[in-house]
Amino acid sequence: MKRVEREKVIRSAYRSIILALTVCCLFLGAVLVVHELAREYEVKRLNERLDAKGVVQNDEGLFSSVQLFLPEQIYVASGVTLELYNSQISSLGTRIEEYNVKWTCAVGKNMQRKFSITGTDELEGDYPLIFTIFDDNGAQVATVSTTLKIVKDLDEEQKSFSLLTIGDSLSCSTATYERLNELTDGNIVYMGTRGVGGSLTEARRGFSAADYLSDTPYTNDEPYEKVQPFYNARTGSFDWEYYKEKTGFHPDAVQLFLGTNGIEEDPAPNGDNIIAIVKNIHESDPELPIYLVHTIYPANQDGIGSWNKDGYALYGDRYKYEEDQKVFHLMTYLEETLEDEENLYFVPAAICHDSANNFDTTEEPVNPHSDVMQEVPTDAVHPGRAGYEQIADCLYSVICGTKAQWEN
């Protein structure tokens, strides 16, 4: 009996051990499955984030970033031709020429370096617009999309409104206002304490957003100012309410065109100053429409390198790719930071201005002893008339697409 009982105990213990080992194996297996599912989920999330940023894996298994940007909506007014330039919607800048690109849309023209669309009443409506980059093997590198909105021209009554421009030297060309007058039959009432041709503005050459936030004097053009008119000594900063009381101006809309002066690799300081002006205006007038114009890309390297005053280089140590990066990141920083700001409308002049061809040029020999001539931009920042007219077309298109929102 003792032997039989002993065998029963051994068999029972053996079964218990087997059962315990089975439970452990099942538990470890479950842990491994959960761990693998969690890992796959994290990988999926990472890939989604990378895809959203246009980040792709190269042949070496490393990740390289190609950032693209298009606003959520692009307005094109009937009668206006708008163009989007490949190199100006990408962090690659002009290096995008090393890739294969295409625009996909039911309307417009998919061209070598741009997408071009002319608005007409017949085409009025919304169209998906997709931009895609491919490598030489035909693999997709990055893509971005937007909604192209072709909108009707303003009727005669809508063309009558008042506009106050706060800007730098890019707001000091008569060509911009002449083109706006052409588009609105001269019905815009311009407001400001300074003049550009026959139009009043608050545009000051060399001014940055930081200058409008401080007690900065202005001496680049007459009439000289001991302090710019937005500065309230009591509050020690830009004060929209103070400006209105001081000048008596109460515009229907504000155009804010700043960014070139004060632009750096880090977009935050300059961008935050622009944002501070937007916030201050809307603190006093929350329903006042503000049209924030993205500053434009500079001329090519010849324009940047040869731009000088009295023989002294103005952009002596700068180069095209770096300057393009500054514009691209300021544009995206402002769009991301102010995306929830009501009654604020972005004007995508940065991507709609032909920086490759709009700067005035002069002929120079390719070297001091050659008879072969080349075209060299005479300015790195300020375009010729065609450039300002393109900016005006872009602004007017956004106004046509949004004016009904602030009329109601």
mmCIF file of C-alpha atoms in Angstrom:
data_model
loop_
_atom_site.group_PDB
_atom_site.id
_atom_site.type_symbol
_atom_site.label_atom_id
_atom_site.label_comp_id
_atom_site.label_asym_id
_atom_site.label_seq_id
_atom_site.Cartn_x
_atom_site.Cartn_y
_atom_site.Cartn_z
ATOM 1 C CA MET A 1 0.000 0.000 0.000
ATOM 2 C CA LYS A 2 2.740 2.360 0.863
ATOM 3 C CA ARG A 3 4.352 1.836 -2.528
ATOM 4 C CA VAL A 4 1.049 2.495 -4.352
ATOM 5 C CA GLU A 5 0.354 5.601 -2.334
ATOM 6 C CA ARG A 6 3.852 6.860 -2.990
ATOM 7 C CA GLU A 7 3.370 6.457 -6.737
ATOM 8 C CA LYS A 8 0.048 8.337 -6.545
ATOM 9 C CA VAL A 9 1.768 11.203 -4.754
ATOM 10 C CA ILE A 10 4.562 11.276 -7.352
ATOM 11 C CA ARG A 11 2.071 11.198 -10.255
ATOM 12 C CA SER A 12 0.015 13.979 -8.620
ATOM 13 C CA ALA A 13 3.116 16.082 -8.070
ATOM 14 C CA TYR A 14 4.202 15.453 -11.664
ATOM 15 C CA ARG A 15 0.806 16.549 -12.999
ATOM 16 C CA SER A 16 0.941 19.664 -10.811
ATOM 17 C CA ILE A 17 4.383 20.535 -12.171
ATOM 18 C CA ILE A 18 3.226 19.971 -15.753
ATOM 19 C CA LEU A 19 0.152 22.119 -15.120
ATOM 20 C CA ALA A 20 2.242 24.862 -13.535
ATOM 21 C CA LEU A 21 4.711 24.819 -16.446
ATOM 22 C CA THR A 22 1.817 24.956 -18.926
ATOM 23 C CA VAL A 23 0.290 27.928 -17.132
ATOM 24 C CA CYS A 24 3.698 29.668 -17.102
ATOM 25 C CA CYS A 25 4.165 29.020 -20.811
ATOM 26 C CA LEU A 26 0.696 30.340 -21.586
ATOM 27 C CA PHE A 27 1.346 33.402 -19.443
ATOM 28 C CA LEU A 28 4.717 34.079 -21.057
ATOM 29 C CA GLY A 29 3.175 33.554 -24.469
ATOM 30 C CA ALA A 30 0.418 36.030 -23.675
ATOM 31 C CA VAL A 31 2.992 38.536 -22.442
ATOM 32 C CA LEU A 32 4.988 38.140 -25.659
ATOM 33 C CA VAL A 33 1.868 38.544 -27.788
ATOM 34 C CA VAL A 34 0.831 41.690 -25.903
ATOM 35 C CA HIS A 35 4.390 43.031 -26.150
ATOM 36 C CA GLU A 36 4.499 42.356 -29.897
ATOM 37 C CA LEU A 37 1.093 43.976 -30.427
ATOM 38 C CA ALA A 38 2.235 46.997 -28.412
ATOM 39 C CA ARG A 39 5.431 47.185 -30.457
ATOM 40 C CA GLU A 40 3.521 46.960 -33.714
ATOM 41 C CA TYR A 41 1.163 49.677 -32.492
ATOM 42 C CA GLU A 42 4.079 51.958 -31.618
ATOM 43 C CA VAL A 43 5.683 51.265 -35.003
ATOM 44 C CA LYS A 44 2.380 52.053 -36.699
ATOM 45 C CA ARG A 45 2.062 55.329 -34.765
ATOM 46 C CA LEU A 46 5.654 56.233 -35.601
ATOM 47 C CA ASN A 47 5.095 55.536 -39.288
ATOM 48 C CA GLU A 48 1.913 57.619 -39.237
ATOM 49 C CA ARG A 49 3.794 60.527 -37.676
ATOM 50 C CA LEU A 50 6.643 60.136 -40.156
ATOM 51 C CA ASP A 51 4.214 59.923 -43.080
ATOM 52 C CA ALA A 52 2.443 63.044 -41.846
ATOM 53 C CA LYS A 53 5.743 64.896 -41.843
ATOM 54 C CA GLY A 54 6.788 63.561 -45.236
ATOM 55 C CA VAL A 55 9.608 61.512 -43.703
ATOM 56 C CA VAL A 56 10.736 58.468 -45.663
ATOM 57 C CA GLN A 57 13.194 55.619 -45.155
ATOM 58 C CA ASN A 58 16.141 55.578 -47.520
ATOM 59 C CA ASP A 59 18.146 52.599 -48.799
ATOM 60 C CA GLU A 60 20.405 52.625 -45.754
ATOM 61 C CA GLY A 61 17.436 52.258 -43.410
ATOM 62 C CA LEU A 62 17.864 55.811 -42.111
ATOM 63 C CA PHE A 63 15.131 58.425 -42.059
ATOM 64 C CA SER A 64 15.502 61.623 -44.035
ATOM 65 C CA SER A 65 13.022 64.496 -43.889
ATOM 66 C CA VAL A 66 11.411 66.270 -46.798
ATOM 67 C CA GLN A 67 8.895 68.786 -45.508
ATOM 68 C CA LEU A 68 6.119 70.069 -47.732
ATOM 69 C CA PHE A 69 3.587 72.764 -47.010
ATOM 70 C CA LEU A 70 0.343 73.836 -48.603
ATOM 71 C CA PRO A 71 -2.353 75.797 -46.772
ATOM 72 C CA GLU A 72 -5.649 74.013 -46.196
ATOM 73 C CA GLN A 73 -7.293 76.174 -48.849
ATOM 74 C CA ILE A 74 -6.003 78.122 -51.839
ATOM 75 C CA TYR A 75 -8.315 80.798 -53.227
ATOM 76 C CA VAL A 76 -8.258 81.856 -56.861
ATOM 77 C CA ALA A 77 -10.530 84.707 -57.883
ATOM 78 C CA SER A 78 -12.268 84.651 -61.233
ATOM 79 C CA GLY A 79 -10.163 86.626 -63.701
ATOM 80 C CA VAL A 80 -6.923 86.053 -61.759
ATOM 81 C CA THR A 81 -4.096 83.648 -62.594
ATOM 82 C CA LEU A 82 -2.421 82.144 -59.535
ATOM 83 C CA GLU A 83 0.693 79.990 -59.564
ATOM 84 C CA LEU A 84 2.265 77.705 -56.947
ATOM 85 C CA TYR A 85 6.019 77.175 -57.267
ATOM 86 C CA ASN A 86 7.519 73.749 -56.517
ATOM 87 C CA SER A 87 10.644 75.003 -54.783
ATOM 88 C CA GLN A 88 8.651 77.268 -52.479
ATOM 89 C CA ILE A 89 6.347 74.686 -50.923
ATOM 90 C CA SER A 90 9.237 72.448 -49.922
ATOM 91 C CA SER A 91 12.008 72.537 -47.337
ATOM 92 C CA LEU A 92 14.284 71.407 -50.178
ATOM 93 C CA GLY A 93 14.177 74.827 -51.809
ATOM 94 C CA THR A 94 15.677 74.792 -55.287
ATOM 95 C CA ARG A 95 17.147 71.345 -54.580
ATOM 96 C CA ILE A 96 13.698 69.992 -55.404
ATOM 97 C CA GLU A 97 14.910 70.085 -59.015
ATOM 98 C CA GLU A 98 16.822 66.869 -58.192
ATOM 99 C CA TYR A 99 13.481 65.069 -57.739
ATOM 100 C CA ASN A 100 10.554 64.232 -59.996
ATOM 101 C CA VAL A 101 7.391 66.094 -59.057
ATOM 102 C CA LYS A 102 3.807 66.366 -60.233
ATOM 103 C CA TRP A 103 0.617 68.252 -59.449
ATOM 104 C CA THR A 104 -2.665 66.372 -59.629
ATOM 105 C CA CYS A 105 -5.874 68.342 -60.150
ATOM 106 C CA ALA A 106 -8.947 68.297 -62.370
ATOM 107 C CA VAL A 107 -8.213 71.876 -63.458
ATOM 108 C CA GLY A 108 -5.133 73.982 -64.069
ATOM 109 C CA LYS A 109 -1.715 73.143 -65.495
ATOM 110 C CA ASN A 110 0.817 70.673 -64.088
ATOM 111 C CA MET A 111 4.026 72.324 -65.309
ATOM 112 C CA GLN A 112 7.734 71.670 -64.822
ATOM 113 C CA ARG A 113 8.362 74.102 -61.956
ATOM 114 C CA LYS A 114 4.859 75.168 -60.948
ATOM 115 C CA PHE A 115 1.120 74.666 -60.945
ATOM 116 C CA SER A 116 -0.817 77.379 -62.775
ATOM 117 C CA ILE A 117 -4.554 78.065 -62.616
ATOM 118 C CA THR A 118 -6.703 80.847 -64.059
ATOM 119 C CA GLY A 119 -9.986 81.392 -62.276
ATOM 120 C CA THR A 120 -13.184 81.664 -64.337
ATOM 121 C CA ASP A 121 -16.860 81.796 -63.431
ATOM 122 C CA GLU A 122 -17.380 78.488 -65.249
ATOM 123 C CA LEU A 123 -14.780 76.755 -63.031
ATOM 124 C CA GLU A 124 -16.152 78.105 -59.765
ATOM 125 C CA GLY A 125 -16.017 75.404 -57.090
ATOM 126 C CA ASP A 126 -13.697 73.268 -54.946
ATOM 127 C CA TYR A 127 -11.043 70.942 -56.371
ATOM 128 C CA PRO A 128 -8.613 68.579 -54.604
ATOM 129 C CA LEU A 129 -5.038 69.566 -55.449
ATOM 130 C CA ILE A 130 -2.199 67.122 -54.697
ATOM 131 C CA PHE A 131 1.560 67.672 -54.935
ATOM 132 C CA THR A 132 3.817 64.588 -54.960
ATOM 133 C CA ILE A 133 7.600 64.093 -55.036
ATOM 134 C CA PHE A 134 9.166 60.932 -56.500
ATOM 135 C CA ASP A 135 12.759 59.722 -56.559
ATOM 136 C CA ASP A 136 14.493 58.463 -59.716
ATOM 137 C CA ASN A 137 13.132 54.957 -59.107
ATOM 138 C CA GLY A 138 9.560 56.249 -59.142
ATOM 139 C CA ALA A 139 9.118 55.739 -55.389
ATOM 140 C CA GLN A 140 7.004 58.336 -53.616
ATOM 141 C CA VAL A 141 9.106 60.500 -51.317
ATOM 142 C CA ALA A 142 6.470 62.887 -49.955
ATOM 143 C CA THR A 143 3.060 64.282 -50.759
ATOM 144 C CA VAL A 144 0.809 67.092 -49.597
ATOM 145 C CA SER A 145 -2.675 68.165 -50.588
ATOM 146 C CA THR A 146 -5.008 71.137 -50.365
ATOM 147 C CA THR A 147 -8.380 72.322 -51.622
ATOM 148 C CA LEU A 148 -8.268 74.678 -54.572
ATOM 149 C CA LYS A 149 -11.223 77.058 -54.288
ATOM 150 C CA ILE A 150 -12.074 79.001 -57.421
ATOM 151 C CA VAL A 151 -14.309 81.848 -56.313
ATOM 152 C CA LYS A 152 -16.296 84.593 -58.016
ATOM 153 C CA ASP A 153 -14.989 88.111 -58.315
ATOM 154 C CA LEU A 154 -16.450 90.614 -55.855
ATOM 155 C CA ASP A 155 -19.463 92.531 -57.063
ATOM 156 C CA GLU A 156 -19.255 96.308 -57.238
ATOM 157 C CA GLU A 157 -20.685 96.862 -53.774
ATOM 158 C CA GLN A 158 -18.306 94.347 -52.173
ATOM 159 C CA LYS A 159 -15.311 96.025 -53.789
ATOM 160 C CA SER A 160 -15.821 99.095 -51.613
ATOM 161 C CA PHE A 161 -14.058 98.663 -48.264
ATOM 162 C CA SER A 162 -11.263 100.274 -46.246
ATOM 163 C CA LEU A 163 -7.876 98.611 -45.763
ATOM 164 C CA LEU A 164 -5.000 99.458 -43.425
ATOM 165 C CA THR A 165 -1.618 97.910 -44.217
ATOM 166 C CA ILE A 166 1.008 97.365 -41.512
ATOM 167 C CA GLY A 167 4.234 96.358 -43.180
ATOM 168 C CA ASP A 168 7.849 96.809 -44.139
ATOM 169 C CA SER A 169 9.436 97.834 -47.448
ATOM 170 C CA LEU A 170 7.569 95.059 -49.276
ATOM 171 C CA SER A 171 4.435 97.138 -48.640
ATOM 172 C CA CYS A 172 6.036 100.296 -50.032
ATOM 173 C CA SER A 173 5.616 99.692 -53.759
ATOM 174 C CA THR A 174 2.932 101.574 -55.660
ATOM 175 C CA ALA A 175 2.567 98.546 -57.974
ATOM 176 C CA THR A 176 0.734 96.582 -55.256
ATOM 177 C CA TYR A 177 -1.902 99.254 -54.696
ATOM 178 C CA GLU A 178 -2.255 100.040 -58.390
ATOM 179 C CA ARG A 179 -3.003 96.372 -59.085
ATOM 180 C CA LEU A 180 -5.514 96.238 -56.200
ATOM 181 C CA ASN A 181 -7.168 99.373 -57.593
ATOM 182 C CA GLU A 182 -7.354 97.733 -61.006
ATOM 183 C CA LEU A 183 -9.018 94.648 -59.517
ATOM 184 C CA THR A 184 -11.500 96.660 -57.406
ATOM 185 C CA ASP A 185 -12.177 99.485 -59.860
ATOM 186 C CA GLY A 186 -10.468 101.896 -57.457
ATOM 187 C CA ASN A 187 -13.020 101.333 -54.689
ATOM 188 C CA ILE A 188 -10.651 100.489 -51.823
ATOM 189 C CA VAL A 189 -10.168 103.247 -49.250
ATOM 190 C CA TYR A 190 -6.617 103.023 -47.933
ATOM 191 C CA MET A 191 -5.869 104.149 -44.379
ATOM 192 C CA GLY A 192 -2.635 105.062 -42.618
ATOM 193 C CA THR A 193 -0.394 107.922 -41.524
ATOM 194 C CA ARG A 194 2.082 107.434 -44.373
ATOM 195 C CA GLY A 195 1.725 107.431 -48.135
ATOM 196 C CA VAL A 196 2.787 105.124 -50.948
ATOM 197 C CA GLY A 197 2.048 106.960 -54.153
ATOM 198 C CA GLY A 198 -1.588 107.958 -53.817
ATOM 199 C CA SER A 199 -2.359 105.276 -51.202
ATOM 200 C CA LEU A 200 -2.169 105.645 -47.425
ATOM 201 C CA THR A 201 -0.462 102.874 -45.448
ATOM 202 C CA GLU A 202 1.460 102.075 -42.285
ATOM 203 C CA ALA A 203 4.410 100.654 -44.231
ATOM 204 C CA ARG A 204 7.951 101.453 -43.080
ATOM 205 C CA ARG A 205 11.139 100.445 -44.854
ATOM 206 C CA GLY A 206 13.440 98.347 -42.701
ATOM 207 C CA PHE A 207 10.839 97.810 -39.982
ATOM 208 C CA SER A 208 10.316 94.453 -38.330
ATOM 209 C CA ALA A 209 7.466 93.261 -36.128
ATOM 210 C CA ALA A 210 9.746 93.961 -33.159
ATOM 211 C CA ASP A 211 9.967 97.626 -34.219
ATOM 212 C CA TYR A 212 6.170 97.920 -34.190
ATOM 213 C CA LEU A 213 6.145 96.504 -30.666
ATOM 214 C CA SER A 214 8.631 99.084 -29.348
ATOM 215 C CA ASP A 215 9.213 102.848 -29.363
ATOM 216 C CA THR A 216 11.222 102.709 -32.574
ATOM 217 C CA PRO A 217 11.779 105.971 -34.468
ATOM 218 C CA TYR A 218 11.493 106.059 -38.254
ATOM 219 C CA THR A 219 13.976 108.056 -40.346
ATOM 220 C CA ASN A 220 14.228 106.161 -43.651
ATOM 221 C CA ASP A 221 11.630 108.360 -45.378
ATOM 222 C CA GLU A 222 10.008 111.692 -44.693
ATOM 223 C CA PRO A 223 8.048 112.536 -42.681
ATOM 224 C CA TYR A 224 10.386 111.338 -39.934
ATOM 225 C CA GLU A 225 8.879 109.969 -36.737
ATOM 226 C CA LYS A 226 10.282 110.104 -33.218
ATOM 227 C CA VAL A 227 8.229 107.017 -32.486
ATOM 228 C CA GLN A 228 5.952 104.905 -34.665
ATOM 229 C CA PRO A 229 2.230 105.587 -34.042
ATOM 230 C CA PHE A 230 1.233 102.157 -32.706
ATOM 231 C CA TYR A 231 3.420 102.524 -29.624
ATOM 232 C CA ASN A 232 1.643 103.485 -26.411
ATOM 233 C CA ALA A 233 4.111 104.773 -23.806
ATOM 234 C CA ARG A 234 1.679 103.912 -21.036
ATOM 235 C CA THR A 235 1.464 100.221 -21.958
ATOM 236 C CA GLY A 236 5.009 100.114 -23.347
ATOM 237 C CA SER A 237 4.066 98.220 -26.497
ATOM 238 C CA PHE A 238 1.964 98.042 -29.663
ATOM 239 C CA ASP A 239 -1.557 99.191 -28.818
ATOM 240 C CA TRP A 240 -4.254 98.939 -31.486
ATOM 241 C CA GLU A 241 -6.901 100.704 -29.403
ATOM 242 C CA TYR A 242 -4.493 103.574 -28.737
ATOM 243 C CA TYR A 243 -3.683 103.827 -32.459
ATOM 244 C CA LYS A 244 -7.360 104.064 -33.437
ATOM 245 C CA GLU A 245 -8.068 106.748 -30.858
ATOM 246 C CA LYS A 246 -4.983 108.706 -31.907
ATOM 247 C CA THR A 247 -5.575 108.565 -35.684
ATOM 248 C CA GLY A 248 -9.339 108.138 -35.957
ATOM 249 C CA PHE A 249 -8.874 105.221 -38.380
ATOM 250 C CA HIS A 250 -11.308 102.324 -38.120
ATOM 251 C CA PRO A 251 -10.589 100.109 -41.138
ATOM 252 C CA ASP A 252 -12.814 97.311 -42.409
ATOM 253 C CA ALA A 253 -9.765 95.041 -42.710
ATOM 254 C CA VAL A 254 -6.047 94.972 -41.894
ATOM 255 C CA GLN A 255 -3.250 93.664 -44.082
ATOM 256 C CA LEU A 256 -0.226 92.545 -42.028
ATOM 257 C CA PHE A 257 2.854 92.023 -44.213
ATOM 258 C CA LEU A 258 5.952 91.517 -42.052
ATOM 259 C CA GLY A 259 8.686 88.916 -41.641
ATOM 260 C CA THR A 260 11.587 89.745 -43.947
ATOM 261 C CA ASN A 261 13.275 92.002 -41.393
ATOM 262 C CA GLY A 262 14.254 90.015 -38.329
ATOM 263 C CA ILE A 263 14.052 86.651 -40.102
ATOM 264 C CA GLU A 264 16.370 83.984 -38.660
ATOM 265 C CA GLU A 265 16.865 80.217 -38.675
ATOM 266 C CA ASP A 266 14.718 79.981 -35.552
ATOM 267 C CA PRO A 267 11.299 81.295 -36.626
ATOM 268 C CA ALA A 268 9.953 81.726 -33.088
ATOM 269 C CA PRO A 269 11.292 85.189 -32.080
ATOM 270 C CA ASN A 270 10.217 86.941 -35.286
ATOM 271 C CA GLY A 271 7.063 84.848 -35.582
ATOM 272 C CA ASP A 272 6.051 85.525 -31.977
ATOM 273 C CA ASN A 273 6.378 89.265 -32.575
ATOM 274 C CA ILE A 274 4.058 89.034 -35.576
ATOM 275 C CA ILE A 275 1.659 86.929 -33.510
ATOM 276 C CA ALA A 276 1.732 89.539 -30.717
ATOM 277 C CA ILE A 277 0.495 92.182 -33.173
ATOM 278 C CA VAL A 278 -2.324 89.887 -34.359
ATOM 279 C CA LYS A 279 -3.355 89.135 -30.764
ATOM 280 C CA ASN A 280 -3.305 92.798 -29.742
ATOM 281 C CA ILE A 281 -5.519 93.833 -32.662
ATOM 282 C CA HIS A 282 -7.996 91.056 -31.967
ATOM 283 C CA GLU A 283 -8.021 91.808 -28.253
ATOM 284 C CA SER A 284 -9.595 95.164 -29.131
ATOM 285 C CA ASP A 285 -11.411 94.141 -32.327
ATOM 286 C CA PRO A 286 -12.016 90.367 -32.230
ATOM 287 C CA GLU A 287 -14.135 90.456 -35.402
ATOM 288 C CA LEU A 288 -11.762 92.621 -37.450
ATOM 289 C CA PRO A 289 -10.449 90.573 -40.406
ATOM 290 C CA ILE A 290 -6.652 90.412 -40.604
ATOM 291 C CA TYR A 291 -4.963 89.270 -43.796
ATOM 292 C CA LEU A 292 -1.536 87.955 -42.816
ATOM 293 C CA VAL A 293 0.719 87.909 -45.885
ATOM 294 C CA HIS A 294 3.605 85.440 -45.779
ATOM 295 C CA THR A 295 6.881 87.128 -46.646
ATOM 296 C CA ILE A 296 8.392 86.125 -49.972
ATOM 297 C CA TYR A 297 11.471 84.096 -50.862
ATOM 298 C CA PRO A 298 14.615 86.033 -51.861
ATOM 299 C CA ALA A 299 16.273 86.227 -55.268
ATOM 300 C CA ASN A 300 18.791 83.632 -56.460
ATOM 301 C CA GLN A 301 22.343 83.409 -55.123
ATOM 302 C CA ASP A 302 23.620 85.969 -57.647
ATOM 303 C CA GLY A 303 21.062 88.442 -56.323
ATOM 304 C CA ILE A 304 21.848 87.631 -52.696
ATOM 305 C CA GLY A 305 25.606 87.734 -53.187
ATOM 306 C CA SER A 306 25.782 90.879 -55.312
ATOM 307 C CA TRP A 307 23.212 92.990 -53.454
ATOM 308 C CA ASN A 308 25.147 95.931 -52.057
ATOM 309 C CA LYS A 309 25.032 99.582 -51.164
ATOM 310 C CA ASP A 310 27.938 101.817 -52.131
ATOM 311 C CA GLY A 311 30.047 98.702 -52.644
ATOM 312 C CA TYR A 312 29.273 97.198 -49.235
ATOM 313 C CA ALA A 313 27.578 93.784 -49.247
ATOM 314 C CA LEU A 314 24.115 93.794 -47.674
ATOM 315 C CA TYR A 315 23.840 89.991 -47.553
ATOM 316 C CA GLY A 316 27.536 89.202 -47.638
ATOM 317 C CA ASP A 317 27.511 85.872 -45.783
ATOM 318 C CA ARG A 318 24.105 84.519 -46.758
ATOM 319 C CA TYR A 319 23.218 81.860 -49.287
ATOM 320 C CA LYS A 320 20.047 80.881 -51.083
ATOM 321 C CA TYR A 321 19.244 77.558 -49.383
ATOM 322 C CA GLU A 322 19.628 79.031 -45.896
ATOM 323 C CA GLU A 323 17.444 82.034 -46.732
ATOM 324 C CA ASP A 324 14.793 79.785 -48.276
ATOM 325 C CA GLN A 325 14.756 77.676 -45.106
ATOM 326 C CA LYS A 326 14.126 80.789 -43.009
ATOM 327 C CA VAL A 327 11.112 81.781 -45.115
ATOM 328 C CA PHE A 328 9.722 78.236 -45.206
ATOM 329 C CA HIS A 329 9.933 77.734 -41.448
ATOM 330 C CA LEU A 330 8.535 81.193 -40.608
ATOM 331 C CA MET A 331 5.571 80.469 -42.895
ATOM 332 C CA THR A 332 4.866 77.071 -41.340
ATOM 333 C CA TYR A 333 5.424 78.387 -37.790
ATOM 334 C CA LEU A 334 2.834 81.135 -38.234
ATOM 335 C CA GLU A 335 0.341 78.763 -39.859
ATOM 336 C CA GLU A 336 0.672 76.188 -37.078
ATOM 337 C CA THR A 337 0.669 78.671 -34.189
ATOM 338 C CA LEU A 338 -2.257 80.747 -35.446
ATOM 339 C CA GLU A 339 -4.359 77.970 -36.966
ATOM 340 C CA ASP A 340 -7.159 78.492 -34.429
ATOM 341 C CA GLU A 341 -7.190 82.306 -34.591
ATOM 342 C CA GLU A 342 -10.596 83.477 -35.727
ATOM 343 C CA ASN A 343 -10.978 86.201 -38.377
ATOM 344 C CA LEU A 344 -7.391 85.680 -39.500
ATOM 345 C CA TYR A 345 -6.748 84.807 -43.140
ATOM 346 C CA PHE A 346 -3.353 83.725 -44.458
ATOM 347 C CA VAL A 347 -2.227 85.058 -47.831
ATOM 348 C CA PRO A 348 0.182 82.494 -49.359
ATOM 349 C CA ALA A 349 2.386 85.007 -51.184
ATOM 350 C CA ALA A 350 5.505 83.008 -50.261
ATOM 351 C CA ILE A 351 4.445 80.086 -52.451
ATOM 352 C CA CYS A 352 2.666 82.172 -55.124
ATOM 353 C CA HIS A 353 5.421 84.663 -55.947
ATOM 354 C CA ASP A 354 7.850 83.755 -58.753
ATOM 355 C CA SER A 355 11.109 84.415 -56.930
ATOM 356 C CA ALA A 356 13.091 82.914 -59.822
ATOM 357 C CA ASN A 357 11.975 85.566 -62.332
ATOM 358 C CA ASN A 358 10.384 88.552 -60.608
ATOM 359 C CA PHE A 359 13.482 90.422 -59.452
ATOM 360 C CA ASP A 360 14.808 93.181 -61.677
ATOM 361 C CA THR A 361 18.119 92.305 -63.305
ATOM 362 C CA THR A 362 21.111 93.909 -64.924
ATOM 363 C CA GLU A 363 23.511 92.523 -67.501
ATOM 364 C CA GLU A 364 27.030 91.769 -66.320
ATOM 365 C CA PRO A 365 29.926 89.947 -67.987
ATOM 366 C CA VAL A 366 30.379 86.385 -66.729
ATOM 367 C CA ASN A 367 33.909 87.472 -65.761
ATOM 368 C CA PRO A 368 35.793 90.799 -65.973
ATOM 369 C CA HIS A 369 37.408 90.019 -69.337
ATOM 370 C CA SER A 370 34.580 88.222 -71.102
ATOM 371 C CA ASP A 371 32.176 89.522 -73.731
ATOM 372 C CA VAL A 372 29.614 86.928 -72.638
ATOM 373 C CA MET A 373 26.855 88.551 -70.576
ATOM 374 C CA GLN A 374 24.577 87.203 -67.869
ATOM 375 C CA GLU A 375 21.453 88.503 -66.081
ATOM 376 C CA VAL A 376 22.046 89.223 -62.381
ATOM 377 C CA PRO A 377 19.295 90.396 -59.973
ATOM 378 C CA THR A 378 19.875 93.912 -58.691
ATOM 379 C CA ASP A 379 18.039 93.273 -55.412
ATOM 380 C CA ALA A 380 17.733 90.206 -53.204
ATOM 381 C CA VAL A 381 14.520 91.109 -51.357
ATOM 382 C CA HIS A 382 12.380 93.574 -53.326
ATOM 383 C CA PRO A 383 10.884 92.259 -56.578
ATOM 384 C CA GLY A 384 10.064 94.226 -59.679
ATOM 385 C CA ARG A 385 6.587 95.308 -60.668
ATOM 386 C CA ALA A 386 5.499 91.823 -61.748
ATOM 387 C CA GLY A 387 6.267 90.503 -58.271
ATOM 388 C CA TYR A 388 4.157 93.088 -56.479
ATOM 389 C CA GLU A 389 1.307 92.481 -58.892
ATOM 390 C CA GLN A 390 1.472 88.746 -58.158
ATOM 391 C CA ILE A 391 1.287 89.478 -54.425
ATOM 392 C CA ALA A 392 -1.736 91.726 -55.027
ATOM 393 C CA ASP A 393 -3.450 88.966 -57.045
ATOM 394 C CA CYS A 394 -2.866 86.538 -54.198
ATOM 395 C CA LEU A 395 -4.238 88.943 -51.576
ATOM 396 C CA TYR A 396 -7.259 89.826 -53.692
ATOM 397 C CA SER A 397 -8.093 86.151 -54.283
ATOM 398 C CA VAL A 398 -8.132 85.466 -50.540
ATOM 399 C CA ILE A 399 -10.323 88.535 -49.964
ATOM 400 C CA CYS A 400 -12.759 87.332 -52.657
ATOM 401 C CA GLY A 401 -12.955 83.929 -50.987
ATOM 402 C CA THR A 402 -13.421 85.216 -47.434
ATOM 403 C CA LYS A 403 -15.090 88.630 -47.545
ATOM 404 C CA ALA A 404 -18.565 87.174 -47.100
ATOM 405 C CA GLN A 405 -17.428 85.770 -43.738
ATOM 406 C CA TRP A 406 -16.779 89.214 -42.254
ATOM 407 C CA GLU A 407 -19.624 91.020 -43.987
ATOM 408 C CA ASN A 408 -22.252 88.949 -42.159
#
